[in-house]
Amino acid sequence: MQIPCLNEEETLALVLSSIPVSIPGIDEIVVLVIDDGSTDRTYEVALAHGVTQFVRHRGNQGLARSFTDGIDHALALGADIVVNTDGDNQYPQERIADLVQPILRGEADIVVADRQVALIDHFSPSKKALQRLGSSVVNVAARTELPDAASGFRAYSRESLMRLNTVTRFSYCMETIIQAGNKNLAIVSVPVLTNAKTRESRLFSSTRQHVFKSAAAIVRAYIMYRPYVIFGLMASLFGILGLLPYVRYAFLTAAGEGGGHVQSLLVGAALIVMSSLCLMLGIISDLIRTNRALIETNLEHTKRARFDILRVPDMADLL
């Protein structure tokens, strides 16, 4: 169980007290708190509730970095399954047992909790619509059918974590789903009901910022894993727009009115050049994607070699 935290002294106790102490099929549950530069008593609260495993950042590194560092520490501990939840008590920790069951049964590599966004009272209609839109775009990129791709309440198998690599520093949620889908990892969804809202999100200051950053993360993932989609669409769009002035000019010429329309042909030529550039960029990006796949294979082998040997001792054994 890993819990990224940033100044969560008021809610962390609720999270820790609601984590199940035993789960059928699980031999041991270890709680790992990632303290992302907290300036309050988050660390002391975690210690008081028996937490022995920590990753601590001296300054705020962001959610994606906290997730990555937590995963590395969990793999070093020998974790077979990593469940990620939040320190603000947004998610129902009592559903962790349900979350890990598809992995235990060998049916999934990743399980994503469906928050059933339509039922969340404090989400505005526009935010609910944006969540649905974002999930739809991610599902197209990942070739999945997840109703809530932005949910951070997830369970990962050790095997899936060996193959995933986080690049973005805003939020890992969208990127890991797109990566997993394109690597043919099995992803399933489990419906849950979220807890009452305890505070405003610290991940973004406004809905507009959230939309822009999420869109940038999705586009980057598209370019990394399916560049032909982005550049193919752009090449087609500029190509069609570039041909329209020539078609118009051909009709006007056939009607005997072809003179005086050279300017539109220049615009058409510029658009066709842009279409050709997008096509070339698509080819280059696809070659880079192939190279990235080879690099990720090497990273996977490196992780296996590192985490099969490295084991972090439990803090309780050192006291």
Short mmCIF file of N, CA, C and O in Angstrom, two decimals, residues 190-272:
data_model
loop_
_atom_site.label_atom_id
_atom_site.label_comp_id
_atom_site.label_asym_id
_atom_site.label_seq_id
_atom_site.Cartn_x
_atom_site.Cartn_y
_atom_site.Cartn_z
N VAL A 190 -12.99 -1.72 -11.44
CA VAL A 190 -13.85 -2.13 -10.33
C VAL A 190 -14.59 -0.89 -9.83
O VAL A 190 -13.96 0.10 -9.45
N PRO A 191 -15.93 -0.90 -9.83
CA PRO A 191 -16.68 0.28 -9.37
C PRO A 191 -16.57 0.48 -7.86
O PRO A 191 -16.66 -0.48 -7.10
N VAL A 192 -16.37 1.73 -7.44
CA VAL A 192 -16.34 2.08 -6.02
C VAL A 192 -17.11 3.38 -5.82
O VAL A 192 -17.41 4.09 -6.79
N LEU A 193 -17.40 3.69 -4.59
CA LEU A 193 -17.99 4.97 -4.22
C LEU A 193 -16.97 5.73 -3.39
O LEU A 193 -16.44 5.20 -2.41
N THR A 194 -16.67 6.96 -3.78
CA THR A 194 -15.65 7.74 -3.07
C THR A 194 -16.19 8.26 -1.74
O THR A 194 -17.40 8.35 -1.52
N ASN A 195 -15.26 8.61 -0.86
CA ASN A 195 -15.63 9.21 0.42
C ASN A 195 -15.97 10.68 0.22
O ASN A 195 -15.75 11.27 -0.84
N ALA A 196 -16.49 11.29 1.26
CA ALA A 196 -16.84 12.71 1.21
C ALA A 196 -15.57 13.54 1.00
O ALA A 196 -14.49 13.19 1.46
N LYS A 197 -15.72 14.67 0.32
CA LYS A 197 -14.59 15.54 0.02
C LYS A 197 -14.03 16.15 1.30
O LYS A 197 -14.77 16.63 2.16
N THR A 198 -12.71 16.11 1.43
CA THR A 198 -12.06 16.65 2.64
C THR A 198 -11.33 17.96 2.37
O THR A 198 -11.11 18.74 3.29
N ARG A 199 -10.91 18.19 1.15
CA ARG A 199 -10.20 19.43 0.81
C ARG A 199 -10.19 19.61 -0.70
O ARG A 199 -10.56 18.71 -1.46
N GLU A 200 -9.75 20.81 -1.14
CA GLU A 200 -9.59 21.06 -2.56
C GLU A 200 -8.36 20.33 -3.10
O GLU A 200 -7.41 20.08 -2.35
N SER A 201 -8.39 20.03 -4.38
CA SER A 201 -7.25 19.36 -4.99
C SER A 201 -6.03 20.26 -4.99
O SER A 201 -6.12 21.46 -5.23
N ARG A 202 -4.85 19.64 -4.71
CA ARG A 202 -3.60 20.39 -4.77
C ARG A 202 -2.84 20.12 -6.06
O ARG A 202 -1.76 20.67 -6.28
N LEU A 203 -3.39 19.24 -6.90
CA LEU A 203 -2.71 18.87 -8.13
C LEU A 203 -2.79 19.99 -9.16
O LEU A 203 -1.90 20.18 -9.96
N PHE A 204 -3.89 20.77 -9.11
CA PHE A 204 -4.05 21.88 -10.05
C PHE A 204 -4.85 22.98 -9.35
O PHE A 204 -5.63 22.71 -8.44
N SER A 205 -4.62 24.22 -9.79
CA SER A 205 -5.26 25.36 -9.13
C SER A 205 -6.62 25.70 -9.73
O SER A 205 -7.41 26.40 -9.11
N SER A 206 -6.91 25.22 -10.95
CA SER A 206 -8.18 25.51 -11.60
C SER A 206 -8.50 24.41 -12.61
O SER A 206 -7.61 23.64 -13.01
N THR A 207 -9.76 24.35 -12.99
CA THR A 207 -10.18 23.35 -13.99
C THR A 207 -9.46 23.59 -15.31
O THR A 207 -9.06 22.63 -15.99
N ARG A 208 -9.27 24.86 -15.66
CA ARG A 208 -8.59 25.17 -16.92
C ARG A 208 -7.16 24.63 -16.91
O ARG A 208 -6.71 24.02 -17.89
N GLN A 209 -6.45 24.83 -15.80
CA GLN A 209 -5.08 24.32 -15.72
C GLN A 209 -5.07 22.80 -15.80
O GLN A 209 -4.22 22.20 -16.47
N HIS A 210 -6.04 22.17 -15.13
CA HIS A 210 -6.14 20.71 -15.17
C HIS A 210 -6.37 20.21 -16.60
O HIS A 210 -5.75 19.23 -17.03
N VAL A 211 -7.26 20.88 -17.33
CA VAL A 211 -7.55 20.48 -18.71
C VAL A 211 -6.32 20.61 -19.58
O VAL A 211 -5.97 19.69 -20.35
N PHE A 212 -5.62 21.74 -19.48
CA PHE A 212 -4.44 21.98 -20.32
C PHE A 212 -3.34 20.96 -20.01
O PHE A 212 -2.72 20.41 -20.92
N LYS A 213 -3.08 20.74 -18.73
CA LYS A 213 -2.00 19.81 -18.36
C LYS A 213 -2.36 18.38 -18.73
O LYS A 213 -1.50 17.61 -19.19
N SER A 214 -3.60 18.00 -18.50
CA SER A 214 -4.03 16.65 -18.87
C SER A 214 -3.97 16.46 -20.38
O SER A 214 -3.53 15.41 -20.86
N ALA A 215 -4.42 17.48 -21.13
CA ALA A 215 -4.37 17.39 -22.59
C ALA A 215 -2.93 17.26 -23.08
O ALA A 215 -2.63 16.46 -23.99
N ALA A 216 -2.02 18.03 -22.47
CA ALA A 216 -0.61 17.95 -22.86
C ALA A 216 -0.05 16.56 -22.58
O ALA A 216 0.70 16.00 -23.39
N ALA A 217 -0.41 15.98 -21.43
CA ALA A 217 0.07 14.64 -21.08
C ALA A 217 -0.47 13.59 -22.05
O ALA A 217 0.25 12.67 -22.47
N ILE A 218 -1.75 13.73 -22.45
CA ILE A 218 -2.35 12.78 -23.39
C ILE A 218 -1.71 12.89 -24.76
O ILE A 218 -1.37 11.88 -25.40
N VAL A 219 -1.52 14.14 -25.25
CA VAL A 219 -0.90 14.33 -26.56
C VAL A 219 0.52 13.79 -26.57
O VAL A 219 0.95 13.13 -27.52
N ARG A 220 1.27 14.03 -25.49
CA ARG A 220 2.64 13.51 -25.41
C ARG A 220 2.63 11.99 -25.46
O ARG A 220 3.44 11.38 -26.16
N ALA A 221 1.68 11.37 -24.74
CA ALA A 221 1.61 9.91 -24.76
C ALA A 221 1.23 9.40 -26.14
O ALA A 221 1.74 8.38 -26.61
N TYR A 222 0.32 10.11 -26.81
CA TYR A 222 -0.05 9.76 -28.19
C TYR A 222 1.19 9.78 -29.08
O TYR A 222 1.43 8.86 -29.86
N ILE A 223 1.95 10.87 -28.98
CA ILE A 223 3.13 11.03 -29.84
C ILE A 223 4.17 9.95 -29.54
O ILE A 223 4.84 9.45 -30.44
N MET A 224 4.29 9.56 -28.25
CA MET A 224 5.27 8.55 -27.89
C MET A 224 4.87 7.16 -28.38
O MET A 224 5.71 6.39 -28.82
N TYR A 225 3.57 6.84 -28.28
CA TYR A 225 3.15 5.47 -28.55
C TYR A 225 2.34 5.31 -29.84
O TYR A 225 2.32 4.22 -30.42
N ARG A 226 1.67 6.36 -30.29
CA ARG A 226 0.91 6.27 -31.53
C ARG A 226 1.09 7.56 -32.34
O ARG A 226 0.13 8.29 -32.59
N PRO A 227 2.32 7.88 -32.73
CA PRO A 227 2.58 9.14 -33.41
C PRO A 227 1.86 9.26 -34.75
O PRO A 227 1.52 10.37 -35.18
N TYR A 228 1.62 8.13 -35.42
CA TYR A 228 0.96 8.17 -36.72
C TYR A 228 -0.47 8.70 -36.59
O TYR A 228 -1.03 9.21 -37.57
N VAL A 229 -1.08 8.58 -35.41
CA VAL A 229 -2.44 9.10 -35.22
C VAL A 229 -2.42 10.63 -35.27
O VAL A 229 -3.18 11.26 -36.02
N ILE A 230 -1.53 11.25 -34.47
CA ILE A 230 -1.44 12.71 -34.41
C ILE A 230 -1.00 13.28 -35.76
O ILE A 230 -1.68 14.13 -36.36
N PHE A 231 0.14 12.80 -36.25
CA PHE A 231 0.70 13.38 -37.47
C PHE A 231 -0.07 12.95 -38.71
O PHE A 231 -0.12 13.69 -39.70
N GLY A 232 -0.68 11.77 -38.66
CA GLY A 232 -1.52 11.34 -39.78
C GLY A 232 -2.75 12.22 -39.92
O GLY A 232 -3.12 12.62 -41.03
N LEU A 233 -3.38 12.55 -38.78
CA LEU A 233 -4.55 13.44 -38.82
C LEU A 233 -4.16 14.83 -39.30
O LEU A 233 -4.88 15.45 -40.11
N MET A 234 -3.04 15.34 -38.80
CA MET A 234 -2.59 16.68 -39.22
C MET A 234 -2.24 16.70 -40.70
O MET A 234 -2.59 17.65 -41.42
N ALA A 235 -1.56 15.66 -41.18
CA ALA A 235 -1.20 15.59 -42.60
C ALA A 235 -2.45 15.53 -43.46
O ALA A 235 -2.54 16.20 -44.51
N SER A 236 -3.44 14.75 -43.05
CA SER A 236 -4.69 14.64 -43.81
C SER A 236 -5.44 15.96 -43.83
O SER A 236 -5.95 16.40 -44.88
N LEU A 237 -5.50 16.63 -42.65
CA LEU A 237 -6.22 17.89 -42.57
C LEU A 237 -5.59 18.95 -43.46
O LEU A 237 -6.28 19.59 -44.27
N PHE A 238 -4.26 19.14 -43.34
CA PHE A 238 -3.59 20.15 -44.17
C PHE A 238 -3.64 19.77 -45.65
O PHE A 238 -3.75 20.64 -46.52
N GLY A 239 -3.57 18.46 -45.93
CA GLY A 239 -3.63 18.02 -47.32
C GLY A 239 -4.97 18.33 -47.97
O GLY A 239 -5.03 18.83 -49.10
N ILE A 240 -6.06 18.05 -47.25
CA ILE A 240 -7.40 18.33 -47.78
C ILE A 240 -7.60 19.83 -47.95
O ILE A 240 -8.10 20.30 -48.99
N LEU A 241 -7.21 20.61 -46.92
CA LEU A 241 -7.35 22.07 -47.03
C LEU A 241 -6.49 22.62 -48.16
O LEU A 241 -6.88 23.59 -48.84
N GLY A 242 -5.32 22.01 -48.37
CA GLY A 242 -4.44 22.47 -49.44
C GLY A 242 -4.97 22.15 -50.83
O GLY A 242 -4.71 22.90 -51.79
N LEU A 243 -5.71 21.08 -50.97
CA LEU A 243 -6.26 20.70 -52.28
C LEU A 243 -7.50 21.52 -52.65
O LEU A 243 -7.80 21.68 -53.85
N LEU A 244 -8.21 22.03 -51.66
CA LEU A 244 -9.44 22.77 -51.94
C LEU A 244 -9.22 23.96 -52.88
O LEU A 244 -10.00 24.15 -53.83
N PRO A 245 -8.19 24.82 -52.67
CA PRO A 245 -7.98 25.93 -53.61
C PRO A 245 -7.71 25.45 -55.04
O PRO A 245 -8.15 26.09 -56.01
N TYR A 246 -7.04 24.31 -55.19
CA TYR A 246 -6.76 23.79 -56.54
C TYR A 246 -8.03 23.26 -57.20
O TYR A 246 -8.24 23.44 -58.41
N VAL A 247 -8.88 22.62 -56.40
CA VAL A 247 -10.16 22.14 -56.95
C VAL A 247 -11.02 23.33 -57.36
O VAL A 247 -11.63 23.34 -58.45
N ARG A 248 -11.03 24.35 -56.50
CA ARG A 248 -11.80 25.56 -56.82
C ARG A 248 -11.26 26.22 -58.08
O ARG A 248 -12.02 26.65 -58.96
N TYR A 249 -9.93 26.28 -58.17
CA TYR A 249 -9.30 26.91 -59.34
C TYR A 249 -9.61 26.12 -60.61
O TYR A 249 -9.85 26.70 -61.69
N ALA A 250 -9.67 24.78 -60.51
CA ALA A 250 -9.98 23.95 -61.68
C ALA A 250 -11.40 24.21 -62.16
O ALA A 250 -11.65 24.32 -63.38
N PHE A 251 -12.33 24.34 -61.24
CA PHE A 251 -13.72 24.62 -61.63
C PHE A 251 -13.84 26.00 -62.27
O PHE A 251 -14.55 26.19 -63.27
N LEU A 252 -13.15 26.97 -61.67
CA LEU A 252 -13.20 28.33 -62.23
C LEU A 252 -12.57 28.38 -63.61
O LEU A 252 -13.06 29.06 -64.51
N THR A 253 -11.49 27.64 -63.80
CA THR A 253 -10.84 27.60 -65.12
C THR A 253 -11.75 26.96 -66.15
O THR A 253 -11.86 27.43 -67.30
N ALA A 254 -12.43 25.88 -65.74
CA ALA A 254 -13.36 25.21 -66.66
C ALA A 254 -14.50 26.13 -67.05
O ALA A 254 -15.04 26.03 -68.16
N ALA A 255 -14.85 27.04 -66.12
CA ALA A 255 -15.93 27.98 -66.41
C ALA A 255 -15.43 29.24 -67.10
O ALA A 255 -16.20 30.17 -67.33
N GLY A 256 -14.14 29.28 -67.41
CA GLY A 256 -13.57 30.44 -68.09
C GLY A 256 -13.26 31.60 -67.19
O GLY A 256 -13.10 32.73 -67.66
N GLU A 257 -13.12 31.36 -65.87
CA GLU A 257 -12.85 32.44 -64.92
C GLU A 257 -11.59 32.12 -64.09
O GLU A 257 -11.50 32.46 -62.91
N GLY A 258 -10.62 31.49 -64.72
CA GLY A 258 -9.45 31.04 -63.98
C GLY A 258 -8.46 32.13 -63.63
O GLY A 258 -7.64 31.95 -62.73
N GLY A 259 -8.49 33.26 -64.30
CA GLY A 259 -7.52 34.32 -64.05
C GLY A 259 -7.77 35.02 -62.72
O GLY A 259 -8.89 35.15 -62.26
N GLY A 260 -6.68 35.48 -62.09
CA GLY A 260 -6.81 36.29 -60.88
C GLY A 260 -6.99 35.53 -59.59
O GLY A 260 -7.37 36.11 -58.59
N HIS A 261 -6.73 34.24 -59.58
CA HIS A 261 -6.90 33.44 -58.36
C HIS A 261 -5.59 32.76 -57.95
O HIS A 261 -5.61 31.72 -57.30
N VAL A 262 -4.48 33.38 -58.32
CA VAL A 262 -3.18 32.79 -58.01
C VAL A 262 -2.91 32.79 -56.51
O VAL A 262 -2.26 31.87 -55.98
N GLN A 263 -3.42 33.79 -55.80
CA GLN A 263 -3.15 33.88 -54.36
C GLN A 263 -3.67 32.64 -53.61
O GLN A 263 -3.01 32.11 -52.71
N SER A 264 -4.86 32.18 -54.01
CA SER A 264 -5.41 31.00 -53.34
C SER A 264 -4.57 29.77 -53.63
O SER A 264 -4.43 28.88 -52.77
N LEU A 265 -3.96 29.72 -54.81
CA LEU A 265 -3.09 28.59 -55.14
C LEU A 265 -1.84 28.61 -54.27
O LEU A 265 -1.33 27.56 -53.87
N LEU A 266 -1.33 29.79 -53.96
CA LEU A 266 -0.16 29.90 -53.08
C LEU A 266 -0.50 29.41 -51.66
O LEU A 266 0.30 28.73 -51.03
N VAL A 267 -1.71 29.77 -51.20
CA VAL A 267 -2.14 29.29 -49.89
C VAL A 267 -2.26 27.77 -49.90
O VAL A 267 -1.83 27.08 -48.98
N GLY A 268 -2.83 27.24 -51.00
CA GLY A 268 -2.95 25.79 -51.13
C GLY A 268 -1.59 25.11 -51.14
O GLY A 268 -1.41 24.05 -50.52
N ALA A 269 -0.62 25.71 -51.84
CA ALA A 269 0.73 25.13 -51.89
C ALA A 269 1.37 25.12 -50.51
O ALA A 269 2.02 24.13 -50.12
N ALA A 270 1.17 26.20 -49.74
CA ALA A 270 1.73 26.25 -48.38
C ALA A 270 1.12 25.17 -47.50
O ALA A 270 1.82 24.51 -46.71
N LEU A 271 -0.20 24.95 -47.63
CA LEU A 271 -0.86 23.93 -46.83
C LEU A 271 -0.39 22.52 -47.21
O LEU A 271 -0.22 21.64 -46.36
N ILE A 272 -0.16 22.30 -48.49
CA ILE A 272 0.33 21.00 -48.94
C ILE A 272 1.75 20.75 -48.43
O ILE A 272 2.12 19.63 -48.06
#
